[in-house]
Coordinates of C-alpha atoms and ligand atoms in Angstrom, one line a residue:
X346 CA 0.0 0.0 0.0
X347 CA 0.6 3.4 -1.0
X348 CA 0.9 6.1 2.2
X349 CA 1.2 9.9 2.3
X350 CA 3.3 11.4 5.4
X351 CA 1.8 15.0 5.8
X352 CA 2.5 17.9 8.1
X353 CA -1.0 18.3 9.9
X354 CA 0.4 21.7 11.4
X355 CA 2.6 24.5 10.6
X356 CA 5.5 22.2 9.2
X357 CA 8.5 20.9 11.3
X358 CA 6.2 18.4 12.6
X359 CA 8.9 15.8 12.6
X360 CA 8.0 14.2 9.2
X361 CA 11.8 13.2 8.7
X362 CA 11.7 11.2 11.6
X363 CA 8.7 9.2 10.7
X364 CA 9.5 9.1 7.0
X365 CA 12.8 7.5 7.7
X366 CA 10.8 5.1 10.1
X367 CA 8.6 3.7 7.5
X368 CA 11.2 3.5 4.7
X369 CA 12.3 -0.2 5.8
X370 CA 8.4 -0.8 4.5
X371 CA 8.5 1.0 0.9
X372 CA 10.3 0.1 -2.4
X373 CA 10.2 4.3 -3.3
X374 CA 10.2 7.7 -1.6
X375 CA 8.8 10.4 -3.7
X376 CA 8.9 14.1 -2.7
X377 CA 5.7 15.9 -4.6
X378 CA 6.4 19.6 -3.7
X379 CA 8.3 22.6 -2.0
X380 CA 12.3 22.6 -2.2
X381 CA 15.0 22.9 -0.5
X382 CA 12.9 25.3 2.1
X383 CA 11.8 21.8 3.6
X384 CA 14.8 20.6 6.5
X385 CA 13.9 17.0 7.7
X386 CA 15.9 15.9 10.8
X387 CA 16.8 12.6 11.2
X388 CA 18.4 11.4 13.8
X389 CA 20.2 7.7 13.3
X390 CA 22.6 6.4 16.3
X391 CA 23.7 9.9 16.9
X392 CA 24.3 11.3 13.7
X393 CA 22.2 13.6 12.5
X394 CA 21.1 14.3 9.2
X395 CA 18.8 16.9 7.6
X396 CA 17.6 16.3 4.5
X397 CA 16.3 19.6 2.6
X398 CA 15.4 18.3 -0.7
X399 CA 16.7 14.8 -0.8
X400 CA 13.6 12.9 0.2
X401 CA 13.9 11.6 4.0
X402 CA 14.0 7.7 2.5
X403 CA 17.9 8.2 1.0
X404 CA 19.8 6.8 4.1
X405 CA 18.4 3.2 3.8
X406 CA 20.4 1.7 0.8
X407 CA 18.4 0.2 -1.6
X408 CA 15.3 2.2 -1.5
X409 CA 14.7 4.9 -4.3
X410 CA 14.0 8.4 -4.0
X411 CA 12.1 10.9 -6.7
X412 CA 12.0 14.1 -6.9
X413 CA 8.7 15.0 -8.8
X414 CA 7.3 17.6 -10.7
X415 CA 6.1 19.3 -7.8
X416 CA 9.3 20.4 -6.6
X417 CA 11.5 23.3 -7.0
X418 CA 14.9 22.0 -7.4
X419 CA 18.1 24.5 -7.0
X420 CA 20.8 22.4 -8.7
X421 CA 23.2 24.1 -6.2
X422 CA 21.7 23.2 -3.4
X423 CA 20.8 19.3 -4.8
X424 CA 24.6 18.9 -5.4
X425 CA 25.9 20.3 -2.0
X426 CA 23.4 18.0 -0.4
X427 CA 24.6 15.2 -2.1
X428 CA 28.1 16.1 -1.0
X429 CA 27.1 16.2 2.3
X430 CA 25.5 12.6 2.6
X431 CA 28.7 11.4 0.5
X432 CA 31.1 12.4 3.6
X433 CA 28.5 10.4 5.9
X434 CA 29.5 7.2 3.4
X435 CA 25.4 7.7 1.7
X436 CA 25.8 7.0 -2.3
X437 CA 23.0 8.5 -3.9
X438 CA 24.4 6.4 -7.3
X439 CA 21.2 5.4 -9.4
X440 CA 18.9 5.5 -6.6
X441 CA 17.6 9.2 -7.3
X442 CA 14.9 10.1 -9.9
X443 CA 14.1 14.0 -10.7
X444 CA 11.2 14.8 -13.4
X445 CA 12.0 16.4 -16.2
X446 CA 8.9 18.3 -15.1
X447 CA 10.4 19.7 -12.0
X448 CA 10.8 23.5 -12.4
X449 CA 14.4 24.9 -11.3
X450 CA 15.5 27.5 -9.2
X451 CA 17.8 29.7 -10.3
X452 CA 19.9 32.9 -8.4
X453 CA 17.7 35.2 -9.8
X454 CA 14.7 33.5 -7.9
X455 CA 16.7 34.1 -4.4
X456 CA 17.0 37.9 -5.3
X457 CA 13.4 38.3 -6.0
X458 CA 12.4 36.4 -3.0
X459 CA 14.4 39.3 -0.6
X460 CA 13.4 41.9 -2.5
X461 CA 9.5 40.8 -2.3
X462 CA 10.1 40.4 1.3
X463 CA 11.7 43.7 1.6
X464 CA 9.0 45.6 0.2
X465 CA 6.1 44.0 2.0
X466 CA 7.5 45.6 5.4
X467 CA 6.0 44.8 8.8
X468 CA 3.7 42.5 6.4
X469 CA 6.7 39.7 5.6
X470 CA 5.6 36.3 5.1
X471 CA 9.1 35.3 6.9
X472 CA 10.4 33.2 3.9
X473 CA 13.1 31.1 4.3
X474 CA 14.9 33.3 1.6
X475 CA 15.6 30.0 -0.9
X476 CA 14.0 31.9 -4.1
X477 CA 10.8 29.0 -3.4
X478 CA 7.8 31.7 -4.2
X479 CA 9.6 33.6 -7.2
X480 CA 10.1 30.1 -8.4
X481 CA 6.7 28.9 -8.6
X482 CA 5.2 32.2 -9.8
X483 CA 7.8 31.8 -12.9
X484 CA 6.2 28.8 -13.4
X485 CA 2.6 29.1 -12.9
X486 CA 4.0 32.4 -14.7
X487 CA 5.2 30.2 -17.8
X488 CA 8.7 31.3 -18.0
X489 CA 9.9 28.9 -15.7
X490 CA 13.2 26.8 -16.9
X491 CA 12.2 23.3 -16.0
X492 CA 15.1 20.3 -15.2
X493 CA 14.3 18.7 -18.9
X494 CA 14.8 22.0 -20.6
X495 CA 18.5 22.0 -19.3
X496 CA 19.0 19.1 -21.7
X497 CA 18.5 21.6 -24.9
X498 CA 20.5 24.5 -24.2
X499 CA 19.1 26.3 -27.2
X500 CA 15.6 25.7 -26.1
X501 CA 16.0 27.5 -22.5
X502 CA 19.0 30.1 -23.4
X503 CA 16.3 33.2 -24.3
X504 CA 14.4 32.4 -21.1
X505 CA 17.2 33.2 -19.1
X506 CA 18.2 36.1 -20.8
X507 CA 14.4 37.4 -20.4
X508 CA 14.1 36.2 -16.7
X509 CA 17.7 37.8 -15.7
X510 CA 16.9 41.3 -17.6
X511 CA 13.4 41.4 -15.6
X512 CA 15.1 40.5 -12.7
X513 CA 18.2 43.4 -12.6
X514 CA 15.3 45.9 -13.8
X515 CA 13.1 45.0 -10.7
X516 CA 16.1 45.1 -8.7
X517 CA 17.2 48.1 -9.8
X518 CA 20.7 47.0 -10.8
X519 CA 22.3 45.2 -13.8
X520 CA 24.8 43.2 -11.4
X521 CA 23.4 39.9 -12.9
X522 CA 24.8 38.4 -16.3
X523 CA 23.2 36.1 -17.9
X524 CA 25.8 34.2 -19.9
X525 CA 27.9 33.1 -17.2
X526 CA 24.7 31.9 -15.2
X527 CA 23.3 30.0 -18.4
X528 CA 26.4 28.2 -18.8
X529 CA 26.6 27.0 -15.0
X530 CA 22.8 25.8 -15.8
X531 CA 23.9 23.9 -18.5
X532 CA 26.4 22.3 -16.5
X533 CA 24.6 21.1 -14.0
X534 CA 21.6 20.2 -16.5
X535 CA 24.9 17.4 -17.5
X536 CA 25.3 16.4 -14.1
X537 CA 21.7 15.7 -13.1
X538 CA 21.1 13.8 -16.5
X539 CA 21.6 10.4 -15.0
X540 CA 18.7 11.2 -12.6
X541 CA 16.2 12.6 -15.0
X542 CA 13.0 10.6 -16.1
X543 CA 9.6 10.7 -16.5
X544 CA 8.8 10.2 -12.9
X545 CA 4.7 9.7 -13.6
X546 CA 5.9 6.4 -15.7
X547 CA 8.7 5.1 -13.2
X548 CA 6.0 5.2 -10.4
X549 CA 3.2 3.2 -12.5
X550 CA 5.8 1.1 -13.0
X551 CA 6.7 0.5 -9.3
X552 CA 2.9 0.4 -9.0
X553 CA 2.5 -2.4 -12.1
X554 CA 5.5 -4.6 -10.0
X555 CA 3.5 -4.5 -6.6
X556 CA 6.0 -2.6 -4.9
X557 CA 5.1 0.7 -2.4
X558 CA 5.4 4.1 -2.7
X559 CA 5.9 6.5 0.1
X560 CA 4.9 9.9 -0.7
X561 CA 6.7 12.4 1.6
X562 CA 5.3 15.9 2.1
X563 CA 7.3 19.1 3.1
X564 CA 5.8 22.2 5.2
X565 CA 2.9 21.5 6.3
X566 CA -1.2 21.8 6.0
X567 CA -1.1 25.6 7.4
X568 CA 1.5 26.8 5.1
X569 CA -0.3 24.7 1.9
X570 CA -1.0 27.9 -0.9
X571 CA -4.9 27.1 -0.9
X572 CA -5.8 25.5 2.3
X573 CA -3.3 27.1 4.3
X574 CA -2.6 30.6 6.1
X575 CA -2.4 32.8 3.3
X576 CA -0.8 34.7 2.3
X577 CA 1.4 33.6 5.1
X578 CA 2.2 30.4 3.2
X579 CA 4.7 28.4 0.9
X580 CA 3.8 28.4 -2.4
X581 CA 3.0 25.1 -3.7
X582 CA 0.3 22.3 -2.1
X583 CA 1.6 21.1 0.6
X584 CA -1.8 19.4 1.6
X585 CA -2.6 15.3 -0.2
X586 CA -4.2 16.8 -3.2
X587 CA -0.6 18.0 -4.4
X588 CA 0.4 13.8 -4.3
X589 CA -1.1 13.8 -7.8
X590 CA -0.6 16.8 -9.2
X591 CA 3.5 16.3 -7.5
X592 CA 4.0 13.1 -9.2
X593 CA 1.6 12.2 -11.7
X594 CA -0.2 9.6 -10.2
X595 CA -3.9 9.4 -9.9
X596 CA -5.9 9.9 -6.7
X597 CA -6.5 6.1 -6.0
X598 CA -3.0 5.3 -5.6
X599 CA -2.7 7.0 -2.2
X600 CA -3.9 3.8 -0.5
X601 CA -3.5 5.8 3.1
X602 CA -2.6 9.2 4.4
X603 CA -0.8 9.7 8.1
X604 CA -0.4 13.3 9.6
X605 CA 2.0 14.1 11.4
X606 CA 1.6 16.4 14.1
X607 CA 3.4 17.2 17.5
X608 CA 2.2 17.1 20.5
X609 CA 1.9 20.9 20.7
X610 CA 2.3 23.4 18.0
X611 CA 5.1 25.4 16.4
X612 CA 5.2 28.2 13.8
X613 CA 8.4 29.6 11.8
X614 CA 8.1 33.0 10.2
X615 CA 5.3 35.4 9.8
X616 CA 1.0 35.0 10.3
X617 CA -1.4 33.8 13.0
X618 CA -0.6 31.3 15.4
X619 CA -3.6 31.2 17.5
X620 CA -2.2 29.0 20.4
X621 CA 1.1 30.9 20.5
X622 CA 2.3 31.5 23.7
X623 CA 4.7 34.2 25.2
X624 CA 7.1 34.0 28.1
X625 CA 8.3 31.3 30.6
X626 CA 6.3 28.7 28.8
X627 CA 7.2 29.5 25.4
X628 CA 10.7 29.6 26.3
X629 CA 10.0 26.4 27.9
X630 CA 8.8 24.3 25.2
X631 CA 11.4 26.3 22.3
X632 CA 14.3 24.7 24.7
X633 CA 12.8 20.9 25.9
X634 CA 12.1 20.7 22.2
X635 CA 14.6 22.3 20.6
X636 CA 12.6 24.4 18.5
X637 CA 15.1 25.8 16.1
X638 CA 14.6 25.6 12.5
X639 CA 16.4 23.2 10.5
X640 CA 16.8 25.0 7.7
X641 CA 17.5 28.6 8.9
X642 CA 17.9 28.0 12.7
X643 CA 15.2 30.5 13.2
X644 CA 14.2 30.2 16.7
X645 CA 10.0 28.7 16.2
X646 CA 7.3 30.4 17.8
X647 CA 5.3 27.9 20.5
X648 CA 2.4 27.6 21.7
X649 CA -0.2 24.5 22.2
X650 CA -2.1 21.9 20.7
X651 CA -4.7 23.4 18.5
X652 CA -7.3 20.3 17.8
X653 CA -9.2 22.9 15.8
X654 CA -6.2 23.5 13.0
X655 CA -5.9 19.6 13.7
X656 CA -9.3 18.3 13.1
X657 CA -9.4 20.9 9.9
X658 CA -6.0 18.8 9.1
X659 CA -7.9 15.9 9.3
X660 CA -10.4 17.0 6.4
X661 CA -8.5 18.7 4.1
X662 CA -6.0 15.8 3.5
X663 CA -8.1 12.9 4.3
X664 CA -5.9 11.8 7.4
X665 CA -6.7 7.8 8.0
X666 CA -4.0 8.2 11.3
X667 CA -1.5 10.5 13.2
X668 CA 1.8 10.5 14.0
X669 CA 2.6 12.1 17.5
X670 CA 5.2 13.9 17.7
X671 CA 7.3 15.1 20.4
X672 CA 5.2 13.8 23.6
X673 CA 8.6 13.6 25.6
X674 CA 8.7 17.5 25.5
X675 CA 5.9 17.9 27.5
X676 CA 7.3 15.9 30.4
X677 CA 7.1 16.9 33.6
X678 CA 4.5 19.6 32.8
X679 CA 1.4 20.0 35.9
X680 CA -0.6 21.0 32.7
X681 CA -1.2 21.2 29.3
X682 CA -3.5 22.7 27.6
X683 CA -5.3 22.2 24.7
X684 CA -7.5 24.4 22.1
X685 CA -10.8 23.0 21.6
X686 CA -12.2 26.0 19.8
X687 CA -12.0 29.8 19.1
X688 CA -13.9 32.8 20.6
X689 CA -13.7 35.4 18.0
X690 CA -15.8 38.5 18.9
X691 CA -19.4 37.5 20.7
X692 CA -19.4 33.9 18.4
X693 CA -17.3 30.4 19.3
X694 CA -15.4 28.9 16.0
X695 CA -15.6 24.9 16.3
X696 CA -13.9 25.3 12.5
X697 CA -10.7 26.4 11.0
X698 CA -11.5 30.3 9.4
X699 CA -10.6 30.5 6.2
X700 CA -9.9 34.0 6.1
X701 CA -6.7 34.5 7.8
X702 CA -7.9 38.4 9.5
X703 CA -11.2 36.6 10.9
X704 CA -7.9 33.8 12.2
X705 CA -5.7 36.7 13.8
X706 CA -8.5 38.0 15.7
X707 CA -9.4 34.3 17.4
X708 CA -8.4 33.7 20.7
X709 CA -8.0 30.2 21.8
X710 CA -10.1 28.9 23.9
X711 CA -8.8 25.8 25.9
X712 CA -9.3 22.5 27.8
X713 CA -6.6 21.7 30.9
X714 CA -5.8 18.3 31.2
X715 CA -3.2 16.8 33.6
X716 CA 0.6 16.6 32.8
X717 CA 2.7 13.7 33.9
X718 CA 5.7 13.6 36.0
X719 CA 6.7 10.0 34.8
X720 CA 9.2 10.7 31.9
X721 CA 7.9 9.7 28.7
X722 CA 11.3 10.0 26.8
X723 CA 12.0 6.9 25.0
X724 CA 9.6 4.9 25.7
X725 CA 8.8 2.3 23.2
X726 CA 5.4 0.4 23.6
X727 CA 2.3 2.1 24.6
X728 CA 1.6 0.4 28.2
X729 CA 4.6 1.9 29.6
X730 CA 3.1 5.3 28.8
X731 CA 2.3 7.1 32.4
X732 CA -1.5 6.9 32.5
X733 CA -1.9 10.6 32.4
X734 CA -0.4 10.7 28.4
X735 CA -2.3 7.7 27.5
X736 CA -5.5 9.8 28.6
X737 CA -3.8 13.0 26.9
X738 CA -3.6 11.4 23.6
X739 CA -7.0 9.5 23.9
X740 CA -8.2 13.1 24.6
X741 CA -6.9 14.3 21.2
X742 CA -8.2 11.8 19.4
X743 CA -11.7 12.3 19.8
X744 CA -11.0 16.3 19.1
X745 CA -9.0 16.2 16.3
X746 CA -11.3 13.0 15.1
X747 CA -8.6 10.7 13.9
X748 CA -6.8 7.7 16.0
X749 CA -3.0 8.0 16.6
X750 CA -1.3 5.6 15.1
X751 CA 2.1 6.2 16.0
X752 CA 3.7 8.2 19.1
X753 CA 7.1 9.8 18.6
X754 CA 9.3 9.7 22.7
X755 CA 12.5 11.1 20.9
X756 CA 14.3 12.2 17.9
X757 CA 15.8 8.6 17.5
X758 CA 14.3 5.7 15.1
X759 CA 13.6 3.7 18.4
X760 CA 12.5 6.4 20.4
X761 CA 8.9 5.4 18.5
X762 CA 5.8 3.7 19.5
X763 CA 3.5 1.7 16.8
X764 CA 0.0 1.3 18.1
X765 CA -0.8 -2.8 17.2
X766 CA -4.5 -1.7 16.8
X767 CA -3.6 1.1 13.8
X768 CA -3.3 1.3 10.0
X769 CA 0.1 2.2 10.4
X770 CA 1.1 -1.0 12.2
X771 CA -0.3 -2.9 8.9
X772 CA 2.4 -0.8 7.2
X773 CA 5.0 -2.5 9.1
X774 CA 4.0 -5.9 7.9
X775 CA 4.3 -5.0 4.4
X776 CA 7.2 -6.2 2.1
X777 CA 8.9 -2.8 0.4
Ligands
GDP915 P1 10.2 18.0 9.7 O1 10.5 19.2 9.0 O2 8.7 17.8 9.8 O3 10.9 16.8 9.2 O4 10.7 18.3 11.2 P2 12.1 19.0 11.6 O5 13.2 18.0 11.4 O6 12.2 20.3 11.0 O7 11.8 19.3 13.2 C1 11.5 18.2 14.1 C2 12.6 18.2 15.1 O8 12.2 17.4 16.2 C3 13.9 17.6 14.7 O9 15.0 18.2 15.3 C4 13.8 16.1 15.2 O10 15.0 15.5 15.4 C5 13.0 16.3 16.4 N1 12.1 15.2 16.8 C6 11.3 14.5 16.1 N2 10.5 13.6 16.8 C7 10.9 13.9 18.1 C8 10.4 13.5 19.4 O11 9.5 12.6 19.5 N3 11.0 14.0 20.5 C9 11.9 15.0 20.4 N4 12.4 15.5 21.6 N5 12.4 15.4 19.2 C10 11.8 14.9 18.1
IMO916 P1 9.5 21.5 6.6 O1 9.3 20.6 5.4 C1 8.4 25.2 8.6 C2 7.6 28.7 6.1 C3 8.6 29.8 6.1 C4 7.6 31.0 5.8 C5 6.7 30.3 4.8 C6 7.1 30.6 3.3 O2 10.8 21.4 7.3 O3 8.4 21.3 7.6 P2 9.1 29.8 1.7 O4 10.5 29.9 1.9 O5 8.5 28.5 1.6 O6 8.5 30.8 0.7 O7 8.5 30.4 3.1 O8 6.8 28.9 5.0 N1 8.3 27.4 5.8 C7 8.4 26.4 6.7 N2 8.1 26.4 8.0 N3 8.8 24.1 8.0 C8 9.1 24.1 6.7 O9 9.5 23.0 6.0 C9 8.9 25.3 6.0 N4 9.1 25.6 4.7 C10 8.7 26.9 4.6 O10 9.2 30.0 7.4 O11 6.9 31.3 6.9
MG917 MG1 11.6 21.0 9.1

């Protein structure tokens, strides 16, 4: 069976960690969107890798990894990456895949992404500065470059030369040339030609041979263009509907989608948070969970569990099960709290605003349940779980309307907890 992993939050769930969990069970892992924005920790024995655009499948030998046509790819950043896992002894070799459909980011694309942020002032969207949005728009735009184009230099020179003029006139200088950057494309369009394919066929074909595909998701259901908190979002869809469009495979080959959502919630960069919290607390949670980003070490904004943005999780992506996050953070707590709903103005909000003004002026309203002073850290099966969590997760279930499937005690492989009763435990079973 086919199964989507999906940020059910504001991204940095911990989708690394669980991706690189389930890998031993899948023949493919195939990244349908964002870029290199994404950083997916994963922690093996020690050493840690973050994965930014590499799907989070690459460090188990013998499993495949696509890049689709949902993806921004910045050759750059793809080759240093690949650098990186060679000095940890990972060969990506022939296991990698990148559509030729995958639109690439160029310099230009970084430029435009600070100067859009400059000029929208106290109203930035906080981007992670890795020319992501400028990308996309060239594309939806159509003057994108795209990976098979770098195969005709001919075909893609005048695009450059059009998208590197617009570029030095909206920045105001004529600092970029676009010869020099044309002929690094065409270089790296050599080096990534091994990897190039039609990625839509390769996966019916892994389909047609009864093998699995694990479709990874980066960012997260908040930060999805559409269904997220615009326009504090990332700009492709991050949500399940972007499997399809991300790959090229239809909707009935997602044979199960998981969530993955932490135990609390955390935010990077600009728009509403409605759970976020402030002072002691905040600091509290940043530092137990280390809430740092992995790609731009941006210190996260806290706050906690919203079942509301959850539950609305739930819908928009279909979730069949979650993957708890993080529970081991909230050790040692005489509290938690949780958002059940939103009081905006004189009405309560049981569901997610769309509108993200009618979403800043929400207040949180929330349930206190009962910490535990039993560690959870580490713990691997769900009895040795102090009664208090068990009761805790039970009690986001029925808000958030989905069962969890698997509970993440530590940034470790093992540090993980499969639930025998869930879908995800069937995963398990399954030959790659
Ligand atoms: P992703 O973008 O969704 O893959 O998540 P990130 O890698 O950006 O952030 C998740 C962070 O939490 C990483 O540093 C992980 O190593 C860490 N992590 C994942 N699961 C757990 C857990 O259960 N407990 C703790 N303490 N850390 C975790
Ligand atoms: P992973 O896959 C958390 C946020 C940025 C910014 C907004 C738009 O690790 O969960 P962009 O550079 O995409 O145009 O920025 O989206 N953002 C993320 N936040 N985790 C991520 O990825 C993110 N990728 C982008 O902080 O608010
Ligand atoms: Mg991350």
């Amino acid at each position: 069976m086919n199964v989507a992993v999906i940020g059910a939050q504001w991204g940095d769930e911990g989708k690394g960690k669980i991706v690189d969990l389930l890998t031993p069970h899948f023949s493919v892992v195939a990244r349908y969107q964002g870029g290199h924005n994404a950083g997916h920790t994963v922690l093996v024995g020690g050493t840690k890798f973050v994965l930014h655009l590499m799907p989070s499948g690459i460090l188990h030998p013998g499993v495949s990894c696509v890049i689709g046509n949902g993806v921004v790819v910045d050759p750059e950043a793809l080759f240093e990456e690949i650098a990186t896992l060679a000095q940890y002894g990972i060969e990506v070799g022939d296991r990698l895949a990148i559509s030729d459909k995958a639109h690439v980011i160029l310099p230009y694309h970084r430029d435009l992404d600070l100067l859009s942020e400059a000029r929208r002032g106290d109203r930035k969207i906080g981007t992670t500065s890795r020319g992501i949005g400028p990308a996309y728009e060239d594309k939806i735009g159509r003057r994108g470059i795209r990976v098979g184009d770098l195969a005709d230099p001919s075909a893609f020179a005048e695009q450059v030369r059009e998208n590197v003029m617009a570029r030095n006139r909206l920045v105001g200088d004529s600092a970029l040339e676009w010869q020099p950057l044309f002929e690094r494309m065409v270089t790296y369009g050599e080096r990534m030609r091994p990897w190039v394919k039609d990625v839509s066929l390769f996966l019916a074909q892994v389909q047609a041979e009864g093998r699995s595909i694990l479709f990874e998701g980066a960012q997260g259901t908040f930060l999805d263009i559409d269904h997220g908190t615009y326009p504090f979002v990332t700009s492709s869809n991050s949500t399940a509907g972007g499997v399809c469009t991300g790959l090229g495979v239809g909707p009935r080959s997602i044979g199960s989608v998981l969530g993955v959502a932490k135990a609390y919630t955390t935010r990077v960069g600009g728009g509403p948070l409605p759970t976020e919290l402030s002072g002691p607390m905040a600091d509290r949670l940043r530092e137990a969970g280390q809430e740092y980003g992995a790609s731009t070490g941006r210190p996260r904004r806290c706050g906690w569990y919203d079942a509301v943005a959850v539950r609305y999780a739930a819908r928009v992506n279909g979730l069949d099960a979650i993957a708890l996050t993080k529970m081991d953070v909230l050790d040692g707590l005489p509290h938690i709290d949780v958002c059940t709903s939103y009081r905006c103005g004189d009405r309560t909000l049981t569901e997610f605003p769309g509108n993200v003004l009618q979403l800043a002026a929400c207040r949180p309203v929330y349930e206190r349940l009962p910490g535990w002073s039993k560690p959870t850290g580490g713990v691997r099966s769900y009895g040795e779980l102090p009664a208090e969590a068990r009761s805790y997760i039970a009690r986001l279930e029925e808000l958030s309307g989905v069962p969890v499937g698997i509970i993440s005690t530590g940034s470790d492989r093992d540090e993980t907890i499969f639930r025998e009763e869930s879908v995800a435990a069937a995963w398990l079973g399954q030959k790659a």
